[in-house]
C-alpha atoms as an extended CHARMM CRD file, in Angstrom:
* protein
*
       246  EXT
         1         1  UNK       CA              0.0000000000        0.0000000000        0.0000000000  PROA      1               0.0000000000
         2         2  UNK       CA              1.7810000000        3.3730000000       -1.3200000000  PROA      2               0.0000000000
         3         3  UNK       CA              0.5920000000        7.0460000000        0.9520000000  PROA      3               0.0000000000
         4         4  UNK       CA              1.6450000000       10.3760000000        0.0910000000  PROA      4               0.0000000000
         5         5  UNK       CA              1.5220000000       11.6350000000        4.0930000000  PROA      5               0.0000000000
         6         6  UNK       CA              3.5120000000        9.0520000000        5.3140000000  PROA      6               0.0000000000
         7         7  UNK       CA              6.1830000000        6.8240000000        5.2230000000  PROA      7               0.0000000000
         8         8  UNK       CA              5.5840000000        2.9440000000        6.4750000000  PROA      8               0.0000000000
         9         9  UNK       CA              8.2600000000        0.2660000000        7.0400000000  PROA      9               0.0000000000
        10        10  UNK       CA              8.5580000000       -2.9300000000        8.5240000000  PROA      10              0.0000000000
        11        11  UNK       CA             10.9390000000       -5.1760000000       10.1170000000  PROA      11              0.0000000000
        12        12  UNK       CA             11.9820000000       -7.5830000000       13.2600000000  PROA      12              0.0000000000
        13        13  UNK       CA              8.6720000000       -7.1810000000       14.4800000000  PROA      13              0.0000000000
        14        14  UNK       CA              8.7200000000       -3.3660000000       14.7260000000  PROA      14              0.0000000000
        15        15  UNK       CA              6.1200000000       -1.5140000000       12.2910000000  PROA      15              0.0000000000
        16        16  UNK       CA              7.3360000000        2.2930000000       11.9650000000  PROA      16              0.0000000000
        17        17  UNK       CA              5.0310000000        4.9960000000       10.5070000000  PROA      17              0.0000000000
        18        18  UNK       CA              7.0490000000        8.0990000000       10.0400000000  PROA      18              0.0000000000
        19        19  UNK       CA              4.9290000000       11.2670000000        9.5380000000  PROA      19              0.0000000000
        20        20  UNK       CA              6.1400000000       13.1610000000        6.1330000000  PROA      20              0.0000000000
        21        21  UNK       CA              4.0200000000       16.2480000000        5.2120000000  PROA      21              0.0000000000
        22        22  UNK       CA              6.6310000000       18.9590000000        5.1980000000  PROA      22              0.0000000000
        23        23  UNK       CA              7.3950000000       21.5710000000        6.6300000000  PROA      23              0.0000000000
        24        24  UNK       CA              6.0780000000       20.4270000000       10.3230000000  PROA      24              0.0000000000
        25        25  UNK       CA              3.7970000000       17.2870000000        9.9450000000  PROA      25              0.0000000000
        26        26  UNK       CA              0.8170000000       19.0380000000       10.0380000000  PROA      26              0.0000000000
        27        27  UNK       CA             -2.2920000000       16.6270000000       10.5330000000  PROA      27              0.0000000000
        28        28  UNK       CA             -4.8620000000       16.6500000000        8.1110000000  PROA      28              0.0000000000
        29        29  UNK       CA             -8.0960000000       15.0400000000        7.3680000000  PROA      29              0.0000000000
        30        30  UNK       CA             -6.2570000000       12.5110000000        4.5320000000  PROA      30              0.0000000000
        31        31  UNK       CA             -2.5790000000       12.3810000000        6.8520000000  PROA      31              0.0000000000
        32        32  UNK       CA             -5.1120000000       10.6120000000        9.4150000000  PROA      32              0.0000000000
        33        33  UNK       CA             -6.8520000000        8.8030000000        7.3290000000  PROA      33              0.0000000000
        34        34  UNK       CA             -3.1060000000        7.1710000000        6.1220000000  PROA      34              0.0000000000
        35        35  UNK       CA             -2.2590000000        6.8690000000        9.4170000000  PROA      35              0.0000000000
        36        36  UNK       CA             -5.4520000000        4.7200000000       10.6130000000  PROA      36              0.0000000000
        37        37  UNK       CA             -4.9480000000        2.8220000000        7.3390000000  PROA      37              0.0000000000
        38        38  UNK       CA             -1.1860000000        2.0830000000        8.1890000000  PROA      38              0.0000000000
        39        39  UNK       CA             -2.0510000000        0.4990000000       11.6890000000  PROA      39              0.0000000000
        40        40  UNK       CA             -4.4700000000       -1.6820000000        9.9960000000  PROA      40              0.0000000000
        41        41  UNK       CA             -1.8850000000       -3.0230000000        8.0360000000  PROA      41              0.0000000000
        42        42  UNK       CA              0.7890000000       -3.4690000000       11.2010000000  PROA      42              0.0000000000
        43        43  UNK       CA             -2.4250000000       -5.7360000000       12.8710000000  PROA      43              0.0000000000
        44        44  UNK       CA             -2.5830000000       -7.9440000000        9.6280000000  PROA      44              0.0000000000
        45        45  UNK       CA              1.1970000000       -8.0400000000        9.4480000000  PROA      45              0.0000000000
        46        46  UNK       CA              1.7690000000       -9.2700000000       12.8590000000  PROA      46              0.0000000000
        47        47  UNK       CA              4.0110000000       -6.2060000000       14.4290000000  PROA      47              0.0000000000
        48        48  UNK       CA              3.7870000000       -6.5650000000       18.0550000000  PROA      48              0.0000000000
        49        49  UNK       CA              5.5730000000       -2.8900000000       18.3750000000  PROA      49              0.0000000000
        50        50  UNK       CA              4.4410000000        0.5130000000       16.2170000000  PROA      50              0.0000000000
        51        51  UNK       CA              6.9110000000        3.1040000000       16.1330000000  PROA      51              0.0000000000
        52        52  UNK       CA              5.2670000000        6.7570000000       15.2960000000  PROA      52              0.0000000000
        53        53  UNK       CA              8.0200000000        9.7140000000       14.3250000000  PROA      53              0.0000000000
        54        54  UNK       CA              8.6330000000       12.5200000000       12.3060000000  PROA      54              0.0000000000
        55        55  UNK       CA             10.7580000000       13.3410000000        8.9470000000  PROA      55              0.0000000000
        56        56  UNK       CA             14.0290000000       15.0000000000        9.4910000000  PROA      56              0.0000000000
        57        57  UNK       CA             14.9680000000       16.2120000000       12.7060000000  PROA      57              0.0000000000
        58        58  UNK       CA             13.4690000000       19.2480000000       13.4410000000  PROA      58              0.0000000000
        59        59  UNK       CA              9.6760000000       18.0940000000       14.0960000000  PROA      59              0.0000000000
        60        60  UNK       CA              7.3580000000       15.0530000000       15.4130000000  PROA      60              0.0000000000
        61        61  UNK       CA              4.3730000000       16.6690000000       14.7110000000  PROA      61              0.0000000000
        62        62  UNK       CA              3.6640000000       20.6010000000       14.4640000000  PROA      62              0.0000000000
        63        63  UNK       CA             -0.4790000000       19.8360000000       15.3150000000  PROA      63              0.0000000000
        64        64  UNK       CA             -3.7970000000       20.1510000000       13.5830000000  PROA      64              0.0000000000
        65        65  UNK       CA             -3.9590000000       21.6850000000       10.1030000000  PROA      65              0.0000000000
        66        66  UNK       CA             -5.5970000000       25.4750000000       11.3090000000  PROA      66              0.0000000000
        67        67  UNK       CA             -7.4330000000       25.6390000000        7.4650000000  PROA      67              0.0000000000
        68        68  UNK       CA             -8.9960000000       22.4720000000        8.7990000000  PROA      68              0.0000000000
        69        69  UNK       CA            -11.1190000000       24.7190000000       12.0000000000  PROA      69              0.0000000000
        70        70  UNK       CA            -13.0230000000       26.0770000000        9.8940000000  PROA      70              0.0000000000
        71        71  UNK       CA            -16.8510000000       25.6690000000       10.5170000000  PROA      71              0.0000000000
        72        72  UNK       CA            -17.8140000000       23.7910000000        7.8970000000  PROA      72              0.0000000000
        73        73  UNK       CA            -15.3440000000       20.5540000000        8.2270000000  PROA      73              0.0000000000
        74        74  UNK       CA            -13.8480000000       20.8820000000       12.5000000000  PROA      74              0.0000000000
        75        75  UNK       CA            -17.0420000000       18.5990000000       13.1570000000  PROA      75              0.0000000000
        76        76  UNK       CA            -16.1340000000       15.7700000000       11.2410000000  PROA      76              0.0000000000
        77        77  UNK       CA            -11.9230000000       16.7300000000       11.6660000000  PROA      77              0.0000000000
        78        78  UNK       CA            -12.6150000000       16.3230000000       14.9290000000  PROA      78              0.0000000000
        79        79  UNK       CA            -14.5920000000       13.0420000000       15.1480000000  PROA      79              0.0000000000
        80        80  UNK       CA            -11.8740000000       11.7530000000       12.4330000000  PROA      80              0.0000000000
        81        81  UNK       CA             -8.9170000000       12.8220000000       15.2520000000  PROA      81              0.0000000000
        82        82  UNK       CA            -10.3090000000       11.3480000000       18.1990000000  PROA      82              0.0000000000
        83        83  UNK       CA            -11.2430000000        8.1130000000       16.0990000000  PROA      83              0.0000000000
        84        84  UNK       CA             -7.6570000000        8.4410000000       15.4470000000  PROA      84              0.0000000000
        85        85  UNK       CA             -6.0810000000        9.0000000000       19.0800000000  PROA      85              0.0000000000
        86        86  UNK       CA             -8.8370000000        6.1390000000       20.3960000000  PROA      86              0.0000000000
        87        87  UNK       CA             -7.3820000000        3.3770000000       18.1100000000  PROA      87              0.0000000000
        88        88  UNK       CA             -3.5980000000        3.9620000000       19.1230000000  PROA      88              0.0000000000
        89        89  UNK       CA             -4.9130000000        4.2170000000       22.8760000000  PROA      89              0.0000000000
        90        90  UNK       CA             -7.0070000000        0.6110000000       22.0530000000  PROA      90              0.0000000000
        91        91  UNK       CA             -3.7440000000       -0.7500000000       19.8130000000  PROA      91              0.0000000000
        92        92  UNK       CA             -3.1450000000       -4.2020000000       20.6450000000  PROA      92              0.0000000000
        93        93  UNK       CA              0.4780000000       -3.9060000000       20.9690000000  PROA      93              0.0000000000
        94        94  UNK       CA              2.5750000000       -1.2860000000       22.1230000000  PROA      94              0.0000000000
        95        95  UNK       CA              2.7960000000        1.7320000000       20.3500000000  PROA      95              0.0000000000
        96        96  UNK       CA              5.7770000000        4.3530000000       20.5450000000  PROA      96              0.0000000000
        97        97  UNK       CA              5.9930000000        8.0620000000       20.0440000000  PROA      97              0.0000000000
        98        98  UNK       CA              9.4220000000        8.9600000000       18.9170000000  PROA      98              0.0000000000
        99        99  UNK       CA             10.3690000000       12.5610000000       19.0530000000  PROA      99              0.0000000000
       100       100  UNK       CA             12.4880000000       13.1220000000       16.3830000000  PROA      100             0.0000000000
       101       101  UNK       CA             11.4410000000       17.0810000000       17.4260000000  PROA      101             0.0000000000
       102       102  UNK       CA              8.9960000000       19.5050000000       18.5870000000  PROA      102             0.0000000000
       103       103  UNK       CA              4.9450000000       17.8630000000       19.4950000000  PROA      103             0.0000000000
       104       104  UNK       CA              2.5950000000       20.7070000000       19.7860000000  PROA      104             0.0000000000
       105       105  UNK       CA             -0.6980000000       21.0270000000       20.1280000000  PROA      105             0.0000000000
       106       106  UNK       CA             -2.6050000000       17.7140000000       17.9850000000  PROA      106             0.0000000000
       107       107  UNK       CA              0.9050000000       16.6100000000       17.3900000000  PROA      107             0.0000000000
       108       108  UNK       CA              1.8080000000       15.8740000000       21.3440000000  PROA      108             0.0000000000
       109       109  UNK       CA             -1.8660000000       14.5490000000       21.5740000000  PROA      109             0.0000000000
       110       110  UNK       CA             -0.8020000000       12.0610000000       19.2130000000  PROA      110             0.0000000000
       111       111  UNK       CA              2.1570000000       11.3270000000       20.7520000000  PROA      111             0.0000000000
       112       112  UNK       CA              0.2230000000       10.5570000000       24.0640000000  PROA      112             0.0000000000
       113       113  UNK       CA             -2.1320000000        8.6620000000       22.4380000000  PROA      113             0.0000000000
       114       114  UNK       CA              0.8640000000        6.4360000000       22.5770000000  PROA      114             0.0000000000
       115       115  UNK       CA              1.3510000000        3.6300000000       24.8130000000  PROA      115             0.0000000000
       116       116  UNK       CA              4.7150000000        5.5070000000       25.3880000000  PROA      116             0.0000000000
       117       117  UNK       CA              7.2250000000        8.0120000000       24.6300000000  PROA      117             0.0000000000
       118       118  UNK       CA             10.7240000000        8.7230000000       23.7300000000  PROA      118             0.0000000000
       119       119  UNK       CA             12.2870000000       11.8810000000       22.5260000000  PROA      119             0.0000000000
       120       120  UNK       CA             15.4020000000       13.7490000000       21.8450000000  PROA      120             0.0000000000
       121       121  UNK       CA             16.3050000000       16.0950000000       24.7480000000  PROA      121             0.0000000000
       122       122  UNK       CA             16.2910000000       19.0930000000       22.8090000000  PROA      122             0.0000000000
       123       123  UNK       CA             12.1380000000       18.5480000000       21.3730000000  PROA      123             0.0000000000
       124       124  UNK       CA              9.5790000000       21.0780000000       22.6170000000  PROA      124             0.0000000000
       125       125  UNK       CA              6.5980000000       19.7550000000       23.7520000000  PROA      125             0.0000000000
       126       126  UNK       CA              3.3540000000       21.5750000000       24.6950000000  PROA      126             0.0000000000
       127       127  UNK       CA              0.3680000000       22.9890000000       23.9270000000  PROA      127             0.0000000000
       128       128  UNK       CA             -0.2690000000       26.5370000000       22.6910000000  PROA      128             0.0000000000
       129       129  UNK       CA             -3.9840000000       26.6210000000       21.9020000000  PROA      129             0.0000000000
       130       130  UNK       CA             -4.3580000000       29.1470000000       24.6060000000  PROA      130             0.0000000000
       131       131  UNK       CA             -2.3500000000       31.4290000000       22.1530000000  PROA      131             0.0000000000
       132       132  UNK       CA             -4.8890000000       31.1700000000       19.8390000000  PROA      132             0.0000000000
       133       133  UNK       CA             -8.0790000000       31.3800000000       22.4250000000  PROA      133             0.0000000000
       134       134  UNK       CA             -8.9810000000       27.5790000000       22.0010000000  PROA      134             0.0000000000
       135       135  UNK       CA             -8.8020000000       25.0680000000       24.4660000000  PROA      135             0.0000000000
       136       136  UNK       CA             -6.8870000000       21.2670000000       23.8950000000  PROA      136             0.0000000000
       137       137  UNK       CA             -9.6770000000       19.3550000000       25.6830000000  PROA      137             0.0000000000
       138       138  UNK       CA             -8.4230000000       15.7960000000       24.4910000000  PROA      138             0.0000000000
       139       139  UNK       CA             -5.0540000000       17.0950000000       25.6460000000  PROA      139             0.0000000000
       140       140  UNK       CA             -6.4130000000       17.7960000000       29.4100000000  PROA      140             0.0000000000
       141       141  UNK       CA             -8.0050000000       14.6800000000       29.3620000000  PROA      141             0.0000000000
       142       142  UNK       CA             -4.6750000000       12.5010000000       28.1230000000  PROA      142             0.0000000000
       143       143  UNK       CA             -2.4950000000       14.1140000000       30.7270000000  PROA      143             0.0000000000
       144       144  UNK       CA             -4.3390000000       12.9360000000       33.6640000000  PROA      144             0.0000000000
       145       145  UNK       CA             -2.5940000000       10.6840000000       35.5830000000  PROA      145             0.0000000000
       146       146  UNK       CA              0.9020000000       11.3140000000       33.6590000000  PROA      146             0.0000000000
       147       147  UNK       CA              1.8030000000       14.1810000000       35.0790000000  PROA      147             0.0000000000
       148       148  UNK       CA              1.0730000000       16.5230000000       38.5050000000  PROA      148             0.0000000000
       149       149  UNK       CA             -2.1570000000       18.5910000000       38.1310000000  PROA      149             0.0000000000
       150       150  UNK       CA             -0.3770000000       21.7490000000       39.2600000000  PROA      150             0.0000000000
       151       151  UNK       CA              1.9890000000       20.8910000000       35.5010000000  PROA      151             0.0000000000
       152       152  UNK       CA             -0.9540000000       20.3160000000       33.8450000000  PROA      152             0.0000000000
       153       153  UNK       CA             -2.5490000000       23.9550000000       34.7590000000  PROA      153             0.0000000000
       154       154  UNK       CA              0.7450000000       24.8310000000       33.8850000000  PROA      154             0.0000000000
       155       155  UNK       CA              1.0830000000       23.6970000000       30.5840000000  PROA      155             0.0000000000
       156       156  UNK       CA             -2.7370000000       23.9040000000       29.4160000000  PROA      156             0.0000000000
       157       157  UNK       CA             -3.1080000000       27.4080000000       30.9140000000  PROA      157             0.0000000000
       158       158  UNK       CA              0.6490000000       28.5320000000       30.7680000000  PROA      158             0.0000000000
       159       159  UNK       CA              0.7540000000       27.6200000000       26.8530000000  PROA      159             0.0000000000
       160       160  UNK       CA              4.8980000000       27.4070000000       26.8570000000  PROA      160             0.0000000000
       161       161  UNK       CA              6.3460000000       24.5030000000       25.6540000000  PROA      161             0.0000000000
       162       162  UNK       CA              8.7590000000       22.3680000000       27.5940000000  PROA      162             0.0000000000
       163       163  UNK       CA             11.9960000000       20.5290000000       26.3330000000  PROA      163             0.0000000000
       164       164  UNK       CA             12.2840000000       16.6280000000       26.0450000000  PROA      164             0.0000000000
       165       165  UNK       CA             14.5210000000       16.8270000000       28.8780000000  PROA      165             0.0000000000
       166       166  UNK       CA             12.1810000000       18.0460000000       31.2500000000  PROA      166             0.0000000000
       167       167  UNK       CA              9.5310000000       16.2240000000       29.8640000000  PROA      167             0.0000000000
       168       168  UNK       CA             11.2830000000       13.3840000000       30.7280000000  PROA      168             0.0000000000
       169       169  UNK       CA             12.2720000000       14.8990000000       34.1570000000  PROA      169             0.0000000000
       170       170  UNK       CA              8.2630000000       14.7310000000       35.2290000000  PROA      170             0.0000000000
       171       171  UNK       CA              7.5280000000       11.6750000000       33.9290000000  PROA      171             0.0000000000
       172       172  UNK       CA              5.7360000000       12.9460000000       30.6440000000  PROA      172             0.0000000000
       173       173  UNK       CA              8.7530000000       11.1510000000       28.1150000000  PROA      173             0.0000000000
       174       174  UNK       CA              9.6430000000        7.3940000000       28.7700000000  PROA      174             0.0000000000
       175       175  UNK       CA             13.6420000000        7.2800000000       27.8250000000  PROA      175             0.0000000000
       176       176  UNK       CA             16.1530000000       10.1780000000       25.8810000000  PROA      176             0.0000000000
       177       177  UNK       CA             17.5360000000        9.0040000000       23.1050000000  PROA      177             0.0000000000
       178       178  UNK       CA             20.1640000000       11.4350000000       20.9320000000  PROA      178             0.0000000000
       179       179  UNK       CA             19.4750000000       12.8660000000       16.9040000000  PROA      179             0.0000000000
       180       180  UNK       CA             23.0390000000       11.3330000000       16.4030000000  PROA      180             0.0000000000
       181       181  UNK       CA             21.7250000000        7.8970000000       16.9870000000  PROA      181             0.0000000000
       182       182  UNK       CA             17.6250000000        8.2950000000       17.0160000000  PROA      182             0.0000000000
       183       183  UNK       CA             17.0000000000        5.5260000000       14.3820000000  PROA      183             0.0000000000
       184       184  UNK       CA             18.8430000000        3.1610000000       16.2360000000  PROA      184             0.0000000000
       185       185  UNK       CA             17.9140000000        4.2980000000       19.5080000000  PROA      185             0.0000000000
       186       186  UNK       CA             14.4310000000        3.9330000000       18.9830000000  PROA      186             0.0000000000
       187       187  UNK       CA             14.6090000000        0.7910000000       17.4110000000  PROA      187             0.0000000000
       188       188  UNK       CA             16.0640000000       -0.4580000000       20.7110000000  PROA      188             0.0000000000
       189       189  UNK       CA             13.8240000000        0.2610000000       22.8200000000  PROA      189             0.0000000000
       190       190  UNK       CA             10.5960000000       -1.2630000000       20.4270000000  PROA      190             0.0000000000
       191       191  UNK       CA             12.8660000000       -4.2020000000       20.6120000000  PROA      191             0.0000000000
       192       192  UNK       CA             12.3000000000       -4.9650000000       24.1320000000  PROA      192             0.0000000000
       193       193  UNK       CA              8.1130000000       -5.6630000000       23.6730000000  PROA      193             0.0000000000
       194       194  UNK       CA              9.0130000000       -7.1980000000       19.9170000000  PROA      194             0.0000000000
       195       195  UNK       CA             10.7510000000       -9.7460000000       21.7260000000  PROA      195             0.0000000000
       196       196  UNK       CA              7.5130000000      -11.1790000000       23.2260000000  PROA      196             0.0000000000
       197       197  UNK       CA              4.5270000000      -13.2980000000       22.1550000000  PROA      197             0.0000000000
       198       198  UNK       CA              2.1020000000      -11.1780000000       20.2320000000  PROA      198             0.0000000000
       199       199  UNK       CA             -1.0040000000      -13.1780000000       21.9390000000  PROA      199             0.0000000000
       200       200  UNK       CA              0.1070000000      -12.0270000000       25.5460000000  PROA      200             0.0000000000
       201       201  UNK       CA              1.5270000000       -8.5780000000       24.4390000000  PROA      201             0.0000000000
       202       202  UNK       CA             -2.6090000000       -8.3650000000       23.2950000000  PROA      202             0.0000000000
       203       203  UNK       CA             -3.8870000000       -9.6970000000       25.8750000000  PROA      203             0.0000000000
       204       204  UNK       CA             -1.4850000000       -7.1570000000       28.5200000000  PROA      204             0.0000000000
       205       205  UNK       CA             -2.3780000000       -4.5410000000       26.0640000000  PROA      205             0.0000000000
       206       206  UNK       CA             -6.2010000000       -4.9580000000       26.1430000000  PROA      206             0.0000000000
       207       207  UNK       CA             -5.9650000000       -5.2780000000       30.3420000000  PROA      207             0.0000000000
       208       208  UNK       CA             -4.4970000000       -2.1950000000       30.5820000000  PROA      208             0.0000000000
       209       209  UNK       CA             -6.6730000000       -0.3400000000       28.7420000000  PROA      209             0.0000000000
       210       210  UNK       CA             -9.4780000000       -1.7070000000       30.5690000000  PROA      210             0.0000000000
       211       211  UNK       CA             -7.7950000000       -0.3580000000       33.5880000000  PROA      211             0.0000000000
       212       212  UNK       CA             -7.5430000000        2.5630000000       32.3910000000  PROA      212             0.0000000000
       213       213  UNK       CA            -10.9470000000        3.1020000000       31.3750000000  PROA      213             0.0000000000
       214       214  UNK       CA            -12.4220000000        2.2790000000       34.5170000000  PROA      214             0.0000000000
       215       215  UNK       CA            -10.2140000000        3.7040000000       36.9920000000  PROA      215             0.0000000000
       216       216  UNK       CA            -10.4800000000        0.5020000000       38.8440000000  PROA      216             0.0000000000
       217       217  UNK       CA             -7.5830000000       -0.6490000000       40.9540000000  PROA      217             0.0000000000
       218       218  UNK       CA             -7.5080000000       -4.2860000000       39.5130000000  PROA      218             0.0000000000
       219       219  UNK       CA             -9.0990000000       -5.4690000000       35.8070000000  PROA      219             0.0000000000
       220       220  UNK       CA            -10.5980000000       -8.9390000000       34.5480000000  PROA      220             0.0000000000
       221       221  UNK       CA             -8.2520000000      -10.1560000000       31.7520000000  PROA      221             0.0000000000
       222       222  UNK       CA            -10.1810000000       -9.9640000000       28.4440000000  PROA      222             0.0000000000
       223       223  UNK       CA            -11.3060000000      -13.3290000000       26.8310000000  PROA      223             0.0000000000
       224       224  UNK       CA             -8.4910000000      -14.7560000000       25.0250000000  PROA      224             0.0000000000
       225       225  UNK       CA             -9.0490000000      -16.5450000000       21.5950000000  PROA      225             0.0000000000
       226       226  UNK       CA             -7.1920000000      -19.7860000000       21.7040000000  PROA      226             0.0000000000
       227       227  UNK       CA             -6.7650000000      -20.0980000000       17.8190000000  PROA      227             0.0000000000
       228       228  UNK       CA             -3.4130000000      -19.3870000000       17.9490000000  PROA      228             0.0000000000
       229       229  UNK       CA             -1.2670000000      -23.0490000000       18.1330000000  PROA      229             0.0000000000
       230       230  UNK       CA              1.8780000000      -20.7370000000       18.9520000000  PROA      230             0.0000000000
       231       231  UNK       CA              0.7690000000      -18.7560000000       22.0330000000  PROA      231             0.0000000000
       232       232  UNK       CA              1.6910000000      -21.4680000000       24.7160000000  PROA      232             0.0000000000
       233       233  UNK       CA             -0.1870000000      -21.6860000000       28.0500000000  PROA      233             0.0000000000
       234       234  UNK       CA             -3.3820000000      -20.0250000000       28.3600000000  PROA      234             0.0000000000
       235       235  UNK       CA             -2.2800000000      -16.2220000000       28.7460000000  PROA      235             0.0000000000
       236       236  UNK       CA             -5.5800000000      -15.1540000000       30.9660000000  PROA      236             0.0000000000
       237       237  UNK       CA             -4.2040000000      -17.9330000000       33.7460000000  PROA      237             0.0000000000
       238       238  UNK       CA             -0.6050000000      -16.8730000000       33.3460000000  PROA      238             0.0000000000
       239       239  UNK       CA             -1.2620000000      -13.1010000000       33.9050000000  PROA      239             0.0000000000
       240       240  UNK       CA             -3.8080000000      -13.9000000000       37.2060000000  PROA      240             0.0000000000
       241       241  UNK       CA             -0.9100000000      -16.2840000000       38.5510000000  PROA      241             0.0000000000
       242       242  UNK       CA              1.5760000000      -13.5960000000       37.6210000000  PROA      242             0.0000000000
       243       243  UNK       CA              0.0300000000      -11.2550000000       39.8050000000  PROA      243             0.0000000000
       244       244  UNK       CA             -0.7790000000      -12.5470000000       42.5550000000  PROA      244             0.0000000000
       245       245  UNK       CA             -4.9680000000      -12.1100000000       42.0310000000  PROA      245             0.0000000000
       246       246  UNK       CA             -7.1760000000      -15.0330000000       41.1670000000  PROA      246             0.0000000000
């Protein structure tokens, strides 16, 4: 499948869509429409990691095309974008946002969609939509329970961006990596989950997002489909003797 937004490759288990609408990455209607497309074909390929990252080395993501707010299409833009953000959230392997540069605004959104994060030190991150009298309600939403409330405000309200390093200072950015070895880097760290059995890394995946959605201290593991002759022992019994809960 050839895009014109994006760039897709594939290999050792690590599917990497790298964002390519110069100058900044700017999300539009079709760039999300390649993107949802792409993770469709990492789930019939088998990944069990998704790498997400920019072109070149100055930006991840520069946000939301602004030509795009206008009244007649930011209804359906924005059901498209948080159809987007909800199917990374609900991907059933882990997915990884590597800052290659600066995540504002939709861009960082995208990035938290993420199961996780890793940037260059030098990346600003934040969201400006105060600037421009708007508010970045999904962003609000995706910080909660990242970050301290009182950064939150700070951010949301504040508008400034921060730099990977202290992103990765509050908790916000997973691991550093450096521009000088970024590819590599990054392809590292996917390596630890593409190590691991794509029926459990599911099955952890879906658990956790279950969590997550119910704010519940403790989750039922989803059913598990035994269809797969390669998973090994039942991965529902594993996890509940794993942890200690029956």
């Amino acid at each position: 499948m050839s895009f014109e937004f994006i760039r897709t490759d594939s290999r050792t288990g690590i599917f990497t869509i790298q964002l390519n609408r110069a100058p900044v990455n700017v999300l539009h209607a079709p760039m999300m429409a390649e993107i949802e497309a792409a993770l469709d074909v990492a789930t019939r390929a088998q990944d069990r990691a998704v790498v997400i990252t920019g072109s070149g080395m100055r930006v991840f993501s520069g946000g939301v095309e602004i030509a795009d707010h206008s009244r007649e299409v930011f209804g359906q833009l924005t059901i498209d974008f948080h159809r987007l953000l909800r199917k990374l959230q609900d991907f059933p392997v882990p997915t990884i946002a590597g800052l290659n540069g600066a995540a504002l605004g939709g861009g960082l959104e995208l990035a938290l969609a993420c199961h996780t994060i890793v940037s260059v030190p030098e990346a600003k991150i934040g969201f400006p939509e105060i600037k421009l009298a708007s508010v970045a309600f999904p962003g609000i939403l995706m910080l909660q329970g990242r970050v301290p409330q009182s950064r939150i405000a700070e951010m949301l309200a504040g508008g400034d961006a921060m730099d990977g390093a202290e992103a990765h200072r509050i908790g916000l950015v997973n691991r550093l990596v450096t521009h000088e070895a970024f590819d590599a880097d990054v392809a590292a760290y996917a390596a630890q989950f593409a190590r691991h059995s794509r029926p459990v890394l599911g099955l952890m995946m879906r658990t956790l997002t279950v969590k997550a959605r119910r704010g519940a201290r403790t989750a039922e593991p989803p059913a598990v489909h035994r269809d797969d002759k390669t998973a090994g022992p039942d991965p529902s019994k594993s996890a509940a003797n794993a942890s200690g809960r029956g």
